[in-house]
Amino acid sequence: MFKNLRNEARIFFWLHTAGPLLIKGPDQPGLDPLLPDMRFIRAWHNGREVPYIPGSSLKGVLRSRAEQVIRALAPDRMVIPDPFQRGRDDEMKDKPGDYRYYASDPVTQLFGQTYLAGRLRCADAFPVEDRPLVLNERNHVAINRITGATQGKALFNPEVVEEGTFAAEISLTNFAVWQLKLLGVLLQDLDDGFLLLGGSTTRGYGRVRVENAQVLVRDYRRHPPAEVLRGYEHDDTVPVAGCRYTNKGYCWEAAREGFEWLLTLNVDLAETLERLHRKQREVQQKWVNHGG
Amino acid sequence: MLRDKPYAFVPLLPVRPEDRREVMPHNRIDINRLTGRLVMELEVVTPLHIGSGSYRLNEGQVVRAFLRRDQVPVIPGSSLKGVVRGLAEAASRSCLAQPPGKPCQRLQAATPPGNRQPCSEKAACITCRLFGFVQGKKGYRGRVVFGEFTPCDETKWVVTELPPMEQPFKDYPRTRENRGCGNERLYYCQFYRVVGCGGPAHCPDCTKEEWLRWRDGLKGRLPAPAFRGCKFYLQGDPRQGNQPHEVISPGSRFQGEVTFHNLDREELALLCFALGLDGEIRLGLGYGKPAYFGTVRLGLREARWYTREYLPAKAVELDPVELARNYGCNDPDVARNVALLREILSGKHRGPAWGMEGY
Ligand SMILES: [Zn+2]
Ligand SMILES: [Zn+2]
C-alpha cells in the first residue's frame, strides 16, 4: 500500500524545559570517575558533542500517551495490544501490506510495529543555537521513615538539563486526518504537563513546554486542495479555513503557525475509532473467508 | 509522645490482605477515575535549606549551597515527594518500603503483621499504588507527579549557621546480636512492658545506664523488639549552630504543581491529607529538621481536573480540602494516626528547646 506518497505533514516546534530534564545516556561503566554517575545523553551535532533529546524518547512518550487516549475512547471490543506483546509478528508476516495496516489497531497504524512501518517519525531534537543551555548535577538521597535520617549513600546523582531549548520535528507521511488531530491532543498534553519527557518524571523531571510550533502540510496529488486538509484516503477531507496551498511544482504546500488548530479539526475521534474497528474486522473477516 | 525529644513516633499499622490491591495500569485514561492537578503555594515557616551537594564561597566563608535552577532557588519535586510519601505511609495501612539498618535477624518481627511483606503489581498497599515501588527488577511508576517549586517573587537566600546533625540510628548497644539493628533504646525498646519505666512517654527518664542495667537484668526474657513507628520531628524555634548554610527565610513563597492520574477517591483523599491541605499539617522539608529548620506550609490555590474536548464531560464535585479534612474517618486505627500526625505537625505542640534534658 503506501508506495505512493500522497500527503505529508511536518510539525516543527521547540521543546523548552520548564523544570529539570533527565535523559540518561548509555551506561558507560568504568569511565572517568569524575563524571556524574548518570550522564545526560549526548551526540555529535555540527562538529560538537551536545546534549539532545533522542527522537525515540519523544516518540516513546507520544506513543504511550496515544495508547492511553485511544483506550479511553475506543469501542470496548477493540483490542489495543501492548507494544511489547509478541506473537503478532507471526500472524502478520505473510500478509500483504494493506492487510497489515488495516488489520492493525490505530496505535500501531500510527507508530508502527516490527511488521509495519509507522506513519509517524520523530527526529532527534538538538539545542537551538543562541538559547541558554544549562547542565547541572543533582543529588538524590533516601530518607528512612523510622529514623527520619538519610539512608545509606546517595540514591543517584544524575546530570540534568536545567534549562534548554531543543528543536524537534515530527513528520507524518500518508497521514489520515484523525492522526493529525490526535497529534494535536498529544502535543497539548505535553505542553500542559500531563505528559513528561525522559526519566524520574514522578520526582519533578521532564516538564517541557511546546513553543514556536509550525505545521507544514504537503499534498502530492495532481489537483490542488482548496482550504481543506486531505487525508490519504479519498473520502478523508475536512475544511480548514484560511489554509491556502501554494504550488511547489512537485506538490502543494501550506504552512500554519501553532499546533492548537489541529485540535479544532472537525473529526470525532471516538467515531473514527468505531469506524476503524469496523474496517479492522472487515479485512480480517474477508481474509478468513477467502482463505488468504 | 516521647517527653523532651524533638521528635515523636507514629505507630506502624498492620497491613491486612484486603488492604493490598492490584495496581492501576498506566495504559489508559480512565474516565471513571480522577485525573487532574493541584496548583499550590508553599510558604516557608522556618528557614529552609535544600542542599545542592555543592559549596559556595560567601564573604570568605565556605557555605553549603541551596539547590538552584540556573540562578533561582528551587524546591525539587523529589524532596516534596519523599516527605509526602512518608506522611502517606504513616497515615494509612501501608508497607514499610525501607526498613532501617542492615537486614537484622532480631528485627524480623519488629513490625506489625503484613507490614514488611513487599508490595507487588498484584497486591500493593495504597502508598505504593499512589507513589510507586521497586521490587527487584520490576517496579511500578507512581500516579502522582511532583513538579519543581519555584519562587513566587524574587527570593534570596541568606546564610545561617546550622548545628551539626548526628546520624541518629547508630547501633546501640553495640553487641553482636544487635549489629545493624540501630538504637534499640530510642527506636524499638519495649522494656516498658516488663519493667516499671512508665512507658514510652517516660522513656527519656531512663538514662542510658539505667536502661543498660534493665537490659542486663532482663537477660533471657527481653521483650521482643517492636518499632515505635515512623519518626516525625516536632516544630519549634530554629536553633543556631556553627555550620554555614544558604537558607530561604520564613515568609518566602514558592509555587508549584502536583499532578495525579487515574486516582480513586480514597487515594486522592490520602494525597490531599499528606500534602497538608486541611491546614493542620506543616511539612518538614530539607535539612536540619532536628534543629527545627525546614517547616513549610502548603496551600491549595486551585484544583484543575483533566478535561478535554474529546473526552466525555464529567462533573467533579470533590473539594480537595474537604477530602483532606475527612480523611481516615472510616478506619479507627487510621483516624488515631491522623490525629497524632496533626498533633505533631500542626505546630501547636512545640518541640522542646535545645539543650533540654534528653533532647
Ligand atoms: Zn506498599
Ligand atoms: Zn522505656
XYZ file of C-alpha atoms and ligand atoms in Angstrom:
653
model
C 0.000 0.000 0.000
C 1.805 3.223 0.848
C 4.102 3.102 -2.131
C 2.652 6.335 -3.429
C 3.313 9.430 -1.435
C 0.001 11.295 -1.293
C 0.415 13.635 1.614
C 2.827 14.602 4.328
C 2.769 16.733 7.464
C 5.777 18.063 9.305
C 5.477 19.715 12.671
C 8.402 21.814 13.791
C 8.474 23.017 17.379
C 10.700 23.845 20.289
C 10.777 21.772 23.436
C 11.636 24.239 26.157
C 12.416 22.914 29.625
C 10.024 24.066 32.365
C 11.891 22.069 35.012
C 14.894 19.769 35.066
C 15.112 17.198 32.295
C 16.798 13.834 32.698
C 17.520 11.592 29.740
C 20.110 9.047 30.572
C 22.787 8.172 28.063
C 24.015 4.633 27.570
C 25.804 3.155 30.566
C 29.497 3.746 30.429
C 30.943 1.680 33.238
C 34.433 2.424 34.405
C 34.705 5.682 32.580
C 36.048 8.865 34.113
C 35.186 8.718 37.840
C 34.762 12.477 37.879
C 31.797 12.296 35.531
C 28.329 12.135 37.074
C 27.128 8.561 37.521
C 24.217 9.243 35.205
C 25.208 11.422 32.293
C 22.704 13.237 30.117
C 22.646 11.708 26.662
C 24.832 13.400 24.060
C 25.514 13.123 20.366
C 27.704 14.762 17.771
C 25.969 17.605 16.043
C 27.588 20.251 13.830
C 31.018 19.130 14.967
C 30.302 19.303 18.691
C 29.124 16.818 21.280
C 25.880 18.216 22.670
C 23.037 17.043 24.906
C 19.952 16.213 22.866
C 16.525 14.634 23.056
C 16.539 11.425 21.012
C 13.645 11.063 18.612
C 12.986 7.657 20.149
C 12.390 9.268 23.576
C 9.861 11.693 22.183
C 8.203 9.027 20.077
C 8.044 6.691 23.072
C 6.121 9.113 25.288
C 3.833 10.150 22.436
C 3.061 6.521 21.726
C 2.251 5.657 25.311
C 0.001 8.711 25.645
C -1.686 7.835 22.351
C -2.439 4.404 23.783
C -3.934 5.963 26.906
C -6.135 8.300 24.890
C -7.216 5.668 22.389
C -8.047 3.123 25.104
C -10.241 5.761 26.743
C -12.155 6.371 23.514
C -12.089 3.089 21.592
C -15.090 0.758 21.489
C -14.850 -1.921 24.192
C -14.343 -4.750 21.739
C -11.349 -3.126 20.120
C -8.054 -4.622 21.256
C -5.132 -2.246 21.689
C -2.202 -4.603 22.177
C 0.742 -3.889 24.367
C 3.599 -2.783 22.056
C 5.884 -5.411 23.576
C 3.367 -8.158 23.092
C 4.831 -10.957 20.976
C 3.030 -13.179 18.566
C 1.501 -10.657 16.207
C 4.608 -10.768 14.039
C 3.844 -14.384 13.177
C 0.230 -13.589 12.464
C 1.156 -10.685 10.188
C 4.385 -11.625 8.499
C 2.984 -13.391 5.421
C 0.128 -10.966 4.841
C 0.067 -8.173 2.251
C 0.853 -4.617 3.270
C -2.644 -3.213 3.256
C -3.890 -6.129 5.329
C -1.177 -5.462 7.876
C -2.227 -1.840 8.041
C -5.987 -2.189 8.225
C -5.957 -5.255 10.479
C -3.762 -3.382 12.971
C -5.007 -1.238 15.800
C -4.909 2.558 15.429
C -1.815 2.957 17.664
C 0.170 0.545 15.520
C -1.103 2.195 12.344
C 0.382 5.470 13.501
C 3.505 4.417 15.407
C 4.384 1.149 13.709
C 5.494 -2.253 14.863
C 8.177 -4.668 13.739
C 5.869 -5.908 10.969
C 4.578 -2.493 9.944
C 6.370 0.794 9.413
C 4.502 3.537 11.252
C 3.489 6.763 9.610
C 4.992 8.915 12.324
C 8.642 9.779 12.770
C 10.387 11.892 15.370
C 13.735 13.450 14.601
C 16.399 13.883 17.245
C 15.994 17.285 18.879
C 19.186 19.303 19.229
C 19.728 22.510 21.202
C 18.596 25.694 19.468
C 21.558 27.963 18.795
C 21.794 31.115 20.916
C 19.365 29.860 23.523
C 20.622 29.170 27.045
C 21.708 25.638 27.789
C 22.473 24.851 31.427
C 23.560 21.465 32.721
C 23.903 20.526 36.346
C 24.327 17.520 38.564
C 21.578 16.793 41.057
C 21.661 14.671 44.205
C 19.124 12.207 45.426
C 19.130 10.628 48.862
C 16.674 8.273 50.507
C 15.134 9.178 53.855
C 14.291 6.366 56.195
C 10.822 6.586 57.720
C 11.710 5.053 61.056
C 14.848 7.056 61.714
C 13.927 10.158 59.740
C 17.523 10.273 58.530
C 19.173 9.853 55.194
C 19.718 6.234 54.422
C 22.977 4.995 53.019
C 24.737 6.715 50.179
C 23.087 8.893 47.587
C 20.468 7.082 45.522
C 21.793 8.581 42.322
C 23.343 11.785 41.064
C 22.010 12.421 37.594
C 23.260 15.078 35.249
C 20.250 17.069 34.094
C 19.443 19.848 31.665
C 18.215 22.650 33.919
C 17.480 24.995 31.081
C 17.424 24.247 27.398
C 15.511 24.651 24.161
C 15.543 21.837 21.630
C 14.347 21.950 18.057
C 12.046 18.986 17.469
C 10.360 17.719 14.340
C 7.606 15.176 13.897
C 6.732 14.027 10.420
C 3.754 12.037 9.199
C 3.610 10.527 5.755
C 0.376 9.427 4.122
C -1.496 10.530 7.210
C -5.176 10.277 7.994
C -6.760 13.474 9.311
C -7.658 11.859 12.646
C -3.960 11.155 13.178
C -3.144 14.848 12.920
C -5.877 15.668 15.385
C -4.593 13.043 17.790
C -1.132 14.520 17.467
C -2.591 17.879 18.456
C -4.067 16.218 21.556
C -0.687 14.701 22.454
C 1.180 17.971 21.979
C -1.372 19.728 24.168
C -0.824 17.171 26.946
C 2.927 17.590 26.566
C 2.698 21.380 26.748
C 0.294 21.103 29.691
C 2.485 18.752 31.745
C 0.216 15.714 31.620
C 2.897 14.115 29.527
C 6.524 14.289 30.634
C 9.794 13.544 28.902
C 12.683 11.352 29.995
C 13.268 9.691 33.345
C 12.312 10.179 37.023
C 9.177 12.011 35.962
C 7.293 11.499 39.217
C 10.109 13.324 41.030
C 9.720 16.521 39.082
C 11.732 15.831 35.953
C 10.680 16.109 32.354
C 8.289 19.067 32.299
C 8.586 20.855 28.972
C 6.656 23.458 27.028
C 5.853 23.216 23.347
C 6.773 26.533 21.777
C 7.127 28.098 18.397
C 5.206 25.363 16.610
C 4.664 25.374 12.874
C 2.794 22.794 10.820
C 3.724 22.253 7.201
C 1.309 20.210 5.080
C 2.117 18.856 1.645
C -0.262 17.268 -0.791
C 1.308 15.371 -3.694
C -1.868 14.715 -5.684
C -2.491 16.369 -9.017
C -5.434 18.609 -8.130
C -4.887 21.435 -5.680
C -6.752 21.235 -2.382
C -8.851 24.298 -1.500
C -8.904 25.310 2.187
C -9.135 21.675 3.205
C -6.907 19.048 4.697
C -6.888 15.847 2.657
C -6.039 12.550 4.296
C -4.561 9.589 2.474
C -7.994 8.122 1.761
C -10.107 9.895 -0.820
C -13.076 10.399 1.483
C -10.967 11.792 4.342
C -11.251 15.536 3.849
C -12.025 18.270 6.376
C -12.317 22.011 5.802
C -9.652 24.249 7.313
C -10.498 27.926 6.977
C -7.620 30.029 5.753
C -5.470 27.056 4.785
C -4.046 28.082 1.404
C -1.764 25.934 -0.660
C 0.969 27.162 -2.922
C 2.283 25.253 -5.885
C 5.762 23.899 -5.268
C 5.954 22.137 -8.600
C 6.115 18.634 -7.213
C 3.469 19.231 -4.516
C 1.013 21.638 -2.922
C 2.196 23.152 0.294
C 0.520 25.040 3.155
C 2.042 26.244 6.425
C 0.264 27.207 9.630
C 1.533 28.623 12.900
C 0.904 26.828 16.179
C -0.360 23.305 16.812
C -3.582 24.268 18.606
C -5.538 24.422 15.345
C -5.031 20.676 14.975
C -7.307 20.227 17.992
C -10.124 22.036 16.206
C -10.109 19.780 13.148
C -13.612 18.590 12.553
C -13.004 14.911 13.327
C -14.758 12.939 16.022
C -12.063 10.693 17.462
C -14.434 8.239 19.144
C -16.446 7.883 15.954
C -13.275 7.415 13.935
C -12.142 4.598 16.215
C -15.518 2.960 15.798
C -15.102 3.142 12.019
C -11.510 1.844 12.147
C -12.695 -1.050 14.250
C -15.364 -1.957 11.691
C -12.766 -1.811 8.938
C -10.371 -3.939 11.011
C -12.960 -6.692 11.432
C -13.996 -6.431 7.811
C -10.494 -7.131 6.451
C -9.917 -9.905 8.969
C -13.235 -11.495 8.025
C -12.511 -11.218 4.322
C -9.133 -12.865 4.812
C -10.667 -15.781 6.673
C -13.475 -16.218 4.110
C -11.178 -16.191 1.120
C -8.564 -18.303 2.800
C -5.930 -15.631 2.273
C 4.861 11.044 72.555
C 8.323 10.992 73.994
C 8.995 13.592 76.599
C 11.709 16.161 75.850
C 12.503 14.782 72.433
C 12.319 16.889 69.268
C 10.532 14.054 67.551
C 7.698 11.612 68.028
C 6.748 8.268 66.542
C 3.566 7.392 64.719
C 2.794 3.677 65.103
C 3.014 1.421 62.090
C -0.354 -0.092 61.242
C -0.909 -3.726 60.322
C -1.486 -4.308 56.617
C -4.315 -6.766 56.074
C -4.539 -8.763 52.866
C -7.567 -6.733 51.760
C -5.543 -3.510 52.076
C -3.435 -4.514 49.104
C -4.877 -4.242 45.650
C -3.882 -4.722 42.099
C -2.155 -1.654 40.715
C -3.914 0.561 38.209
C -2.152 0.095 34.878
C -0.723 3.168 33.175
C -2.094 2.224 29.809
C -5.287 4.289 29.689
C -7.000 7.447 30.814
C -9.774 6.026 32.975
C -12.712 8.387 32.705
C -14.260 6.895 35.832
C -11.251 7.897 37.893
C -9.756 11.212 38.923
C -7.071 12.942 36.885
C -6.029 16.497 37.438
C -3.688 18.940 39.027
C -3.339 20.734 42.320
C -1.832 24.170 41.846
C -0.189 25.048 45.113
C 1.625 27.659 47.063
C 4.304 26.805 49.579
C 5.106 29.142 52.425
C 8.385 28.847 54.296
C 7.722 28.871 58.059
C 11.190 28.230 59.479
C 14.446 28.688 57.481
C 14.694 26.145 54.710
C 17.832 24.529 53.358
C 17.736 22.150 50.420
C 21.240 21.063 49.637
C 22.608 21.131 46.132
C 25.511 18.960 47.199
C 27.940 21.776 46.497
C 29.538 24.639 48.356
C 29.908 28.323 47.654
C 32.226 30.982 48.848
C 30.353 33.702 50.706
C 32.339 36.595 52.200
C 35.377 34.432 52.598
C 33.402 31.609 54.171
C 32.582 28.233 52.653
C 28.815 27.678 52.814
C 26.614 24.812 51.767
C 24.704 25.973 48.716
C 20.946 25.860 48.253
C 19.728 23.977 45.193
C 19.114 26.302 42.271
C 17.946 26.114 38.738
C 20.112 28.486 36.826
C 20.254 31.299 39.425
C 16.891 30.711 41.052
C 16.442 28.702 44.273
C 14.071 25.789 43.719
C 12.432 23.061 45.762
C 12.759 19.851 43.770
C 9.848 17.506 43.268
C 11.909 14.694 44.770
C 12.123 16.425 48.183
C 8.404 17.005 48.341
C 7.600 13.546 47.086
C 9.718 11.922 49.800
C 8.107 13.897 52.604
C 4.552 13.500 51.327
C 5.095 9.797 50.799
C 6.360 9.447 54.370
C 3.226 11.137 55.663
C 1.003 8.964 53.497
C 2.719 5.837 54.822
C 2.159 6.906 58.406
C -1.485 7.762 57.759
C -2.521 4.508 56.123
C -2.127 0.756 56.214
C 0.993 0.720 54.140
C 4.076 -1.383 53.817
C 7.369 -0.246 55.209
C 9.211 0.359 52.000
C 12.606 0.612 53.643
C 13.371 -0.942 56.991
C 16.245 0.905 58.645
C 19.682 -0.568 59.069
C 21.029 -3.701 57.521
C 18.953 -6.868 57.412
C 18.913 -7.901 61.031
C 17.528 -11.149 62.403
C 16.377 -9.594 65.636
C 14.130 -7.079 63.902
C 12.357 -9.506 61.593
C 9.264 -9.404 63.778
C 9.602 -5.791 64.916
C 6.913 -4.553 62.539
C 3.170 -5.325 62.632
C 1.702 -8.195 60.587
C 1.805 -7.747 56.844
C 3.847 -4.601 57.107
C 7.139 -5.917 55.876
C 5.841 -8.087 53.088
C 6.820 -6.330 49.876
C 4.189 -4.971 47.533
C 3.730 -6.337 44.035
C 1.717 -5.422 40.960
C -0.963 -7.886 42.040
C -1.099 -6.700 45.648
C 0.083 -3.208 46.516
C -0.654 -1.015 49.519
C -2.270 2.366 48.986
C 1.013 4.274 49.316
C 2.754 2.083 46.764
C -0.225 2.393 44.445
C 0.000 6.163 44.684
C 3.742 6.733 44.722
C 5.090 3.606 43.060
C 7.529 0.960 44.200
C 10.540 -1.004 43.107
C 10.592 -4.717 43.634
C 13.688 -6.421 42.321
C 13.939 -5.646 38.631
C 10.266 -4.847 38.369
C 8.571 -1.760 39.565
C 5.540 0.418 39.305
C 5.680 4.090 38.468
C 3.501 6.147 40.754
C 0.471 8.096 39.592
C 1.353 11.284 41.433
C 3.836 13.675 39.868
C 5.549 16.321 41.963
C 6.655 19.315 39.963
C 9.501 21.563 40.926
C 8.511 24.529 43.092
C 9.828 27.937 42.098
C 9.701 31.277 43.970
C 6.559 33.388 43.570
C 8.613 36.543 43.642
C 12.249 37.457 43.962
C 13.556 35.230 46.720
C 17.070 35.443 48.023
C 18.821 33.133 50.351
C 20.629 34.238 53.469
C 23.449 32.444 55.215
C 22.602 30.886 58.549
C 24.580 28.612 60.819
C 23.035 25.232 61.500
C 24.149 22.866 64.219
C 25.802 19.641 63.089
C 23.324 16.780 62.721
C 24.180 13.401 64.066
C 23.395 10.179 62.313
C 20.615 9.044 64.659
C 20.438 5.330 64.128
C 23.850 4.143 65.284
C 23.826 0.642 66.738
C 23.183 0.753 70.454
C 24.010 -1.239 72.434
C 26.912 -2.355 70.275
C 26.558 -6.053 70.844
C 26.959 -8.774 68.268
C 23.259 -9.670 68.231
C 22.323 -6.017 67.767
C 24.658 -5.367 64.856
C 22.889 -3.351 62.153
C 19.764 -3.026 64.260
C 20.287 0.603 65.286
C 19.482 2.292 68.557
C 17.203 -0.002 70.497
C 16.575 2.388 73.373
C 15.122 5.023 71.060
C 13.579 3.120 68.179
C 12.269 -0.229 69.276
C 12.530 -0.640 73.024
C 9.611 -2.482 74.598
C 11.023 -2.787 78.107
C 8.102 -0.848 79.495
C 6.056 -3.986 79.001
C 8.024 -5.743 81.729
C 9.788 -3.072 83.791
C 8.273 -0.141 85.607
C 9.801 2.618 83.493
C 6.464 4.264 82.923
C 6.079 3.534 79.205
C 7.089 5.405 76.073
C 6.137 8.838 77.398
C 8.731 8.420 80.118
C 11.433 6.726 78.148
C 13.738 9.748 78.240
C 13.595 9.435 82.010
C 15.574 6.258 81.946
C 19.215 7.093 81.484
C 21.467 5.007 79.312
C 22.961 3.484 82.451
C 19.583 2.537 83.889
C 18.493 1.218 80.562
C 21.563 -0.984 80.222
C 21.072 -2.244 83.769
C 17.469 -3.172 82.946
C 18.616 -4.848 79.812
C 21.173 -6.943 81.676
C 18.574 -7.836 84.292
C 16.138 -8.938 81.602
C 18.584 -11.432 80.116
C 16.687 -14.316 78.679
C 13.302 -12.655 78.821
C 13.935 -9.494 76.809
C 10.598 -8.429 75.348
C 10.504 -8.858 71.588
C 11.584 -5.626 69.900
C 8.918 -3.618 68.127
C 9.415 -0.398 66.221
C 7.781 2.585 67.836
C 6.768 3.731 64.360
C 7.701 6.341 61.770
C 9.678 9.244 63.112
C 8.426 12.796 62.708
C 10.100 15.908 64.000
C 8.143 18.379 66.031
C 8.274 22.057 65.225
C 9.913 24.728 67.294
C 12.255 27.690 67.255
C 15.217 27.025 64.991
C 18.476 26.529 66.751
C 21.676 28.144 65.564
C 24.954 26.284 65.257
C 28.247 26.813 63.528
C 27.789 25.284 60.069
C 27.028 27.912 57.447
C 24.193 27.074 55.067
C 22.279 29.081 52.486
C 18.675 29.144 53.656
C 15.421 30.633 52.433
C 13.877 32.940 55.002
C 10.491 32.476 56.662
C 7.683 34.154 54.779
C 9.090 33.336 51.343
C 6.616 31.790 48.937
C 7.010 29.204 46.207
C 4.561 27.866 43.689
C 4.280 24.515 42.023
C 2.029 21.731 40.881
C 1.174 18.214 41.865
C -0.410 16.220 39.056
C -2.300 12.976 39.548
C -3.547 10.339 37.157
C -6.435 7.893 37.483
C -6.872 8.013 41.281
C -9.845 6.724 43.165
C -11.443 8.872 45.831
C -9.625 7.201 48.725
C -6.247 7.638 47.055
C -6.892 11.296 46.305
C -8.045 11.839 49.885
C -4.810 10.350 51.242
C -2.765 12.508 48.871
C -4.625 15.656 49.930
C -4.179 14.794 53.588
C -0.463 14.078 53.178
C 0.002 17.411 51.385
C -1.483 19.096 54.452
C -4.350 20.667 52.522
C -6.532 20.617 55.645
C -4.281 23.348 57.029
C -3.398 21.286 60.086
C -0.212 19.751 58.839
C 3.014 21.518 58.075
C 5.726 19.572 56.344
C 9.364 19.279 57.321
C 11.488 19.719 54.217
C 15.174 19.566 53.551
C 17.999 19.682 56.023
C 18.046 20.351 59.755
C 14.682 19.085 60.949
C 16.090 18.148 64.403
C 17.047 21.826 64.731
C 13.519 22.802 63.608
C 14.594 24.012 60.194
C 12.567 23.428 57.054
C 8.998 23.766 58.289
C 6.775 24.700 55.340
C 3.063 25.045 54.757
C 1.309 24.056 51.545
C -1.866 25.760 50.447
C -4.159 24.980 47.561
C -4.610 27.731 45.004
C -6.655 25.786 42.548
C -7.689 22.251 41.665
C -7.876 21.614 37.940
C -9.492 18.476 36.645
C -8.275 16.978 33.406
C -10.940 17.806 30.894
C -10.570 17.579 27.163
C -12.952 18.278 24.346
C -12.665 14.694 23.048
C -13.444 13.091 26.423
C -16.968 12.763 27.777
C -17.624 15.741 30.041
C -17.728 14.802 33.691
C -18.668 16.995 36.613
C -16.302 16.504 39.530
C -17.712 17.806 42.762
C -14.805 16.978 45.051
C -13.146 19.564 47.225
C -9.532 18.552 47.974
C -9.510 20.479 51.262
C -12.651 18.684 52.383
C -11.146 15.337 51.344
C -8.056 16.077 53.474
C -10.205 17.037 56.483
C -12.282 13.875 56.358
C -9.502 11.501 55.514
C -9.345 8.369 57.656
C -12.710 8.732 59.360
C -13.833 5.237 58.320
C -10.951 3.358 59.970
C -10.356 3.929 63.716
C -6.665 2.924 63.572
C -6.030 5.286 60.678
C -8.030 8.009 62.427
C -5.807 7.643 65.501
C -2.646 8.082 63.416
C -4.196 11.004 61.577
C -4.949 12.702 64.904
C -1.416 12.030 66.112
C 0.123 13.434 62.913
C -1.966 16.576 63.294
C -0.830 16.928 66.886
C 2.841 16.539 65.948
C 2.838 18.592 62.757
C 0.328 21.362 63.363
C 2.987 23.387 65.144
C 0.726 23.859 68.171
C 2.628 21.279 70.170
C 6.068 22.871 70.260
C 9.168 20.724 70.399
C 11.494 21.108 73.376
C 14.141 23.799 73.197
C 17.665 22.729 72.558
C 19.828 21.804 75.471
C 16.920 20.410 77.430
C 17.479 17.142 79.189
C 17.128 14.188 76.879
C 16.960 16.254 73.711
Zn 3.485 -0.996 49.679
Zn 11.444 2.952 78.489
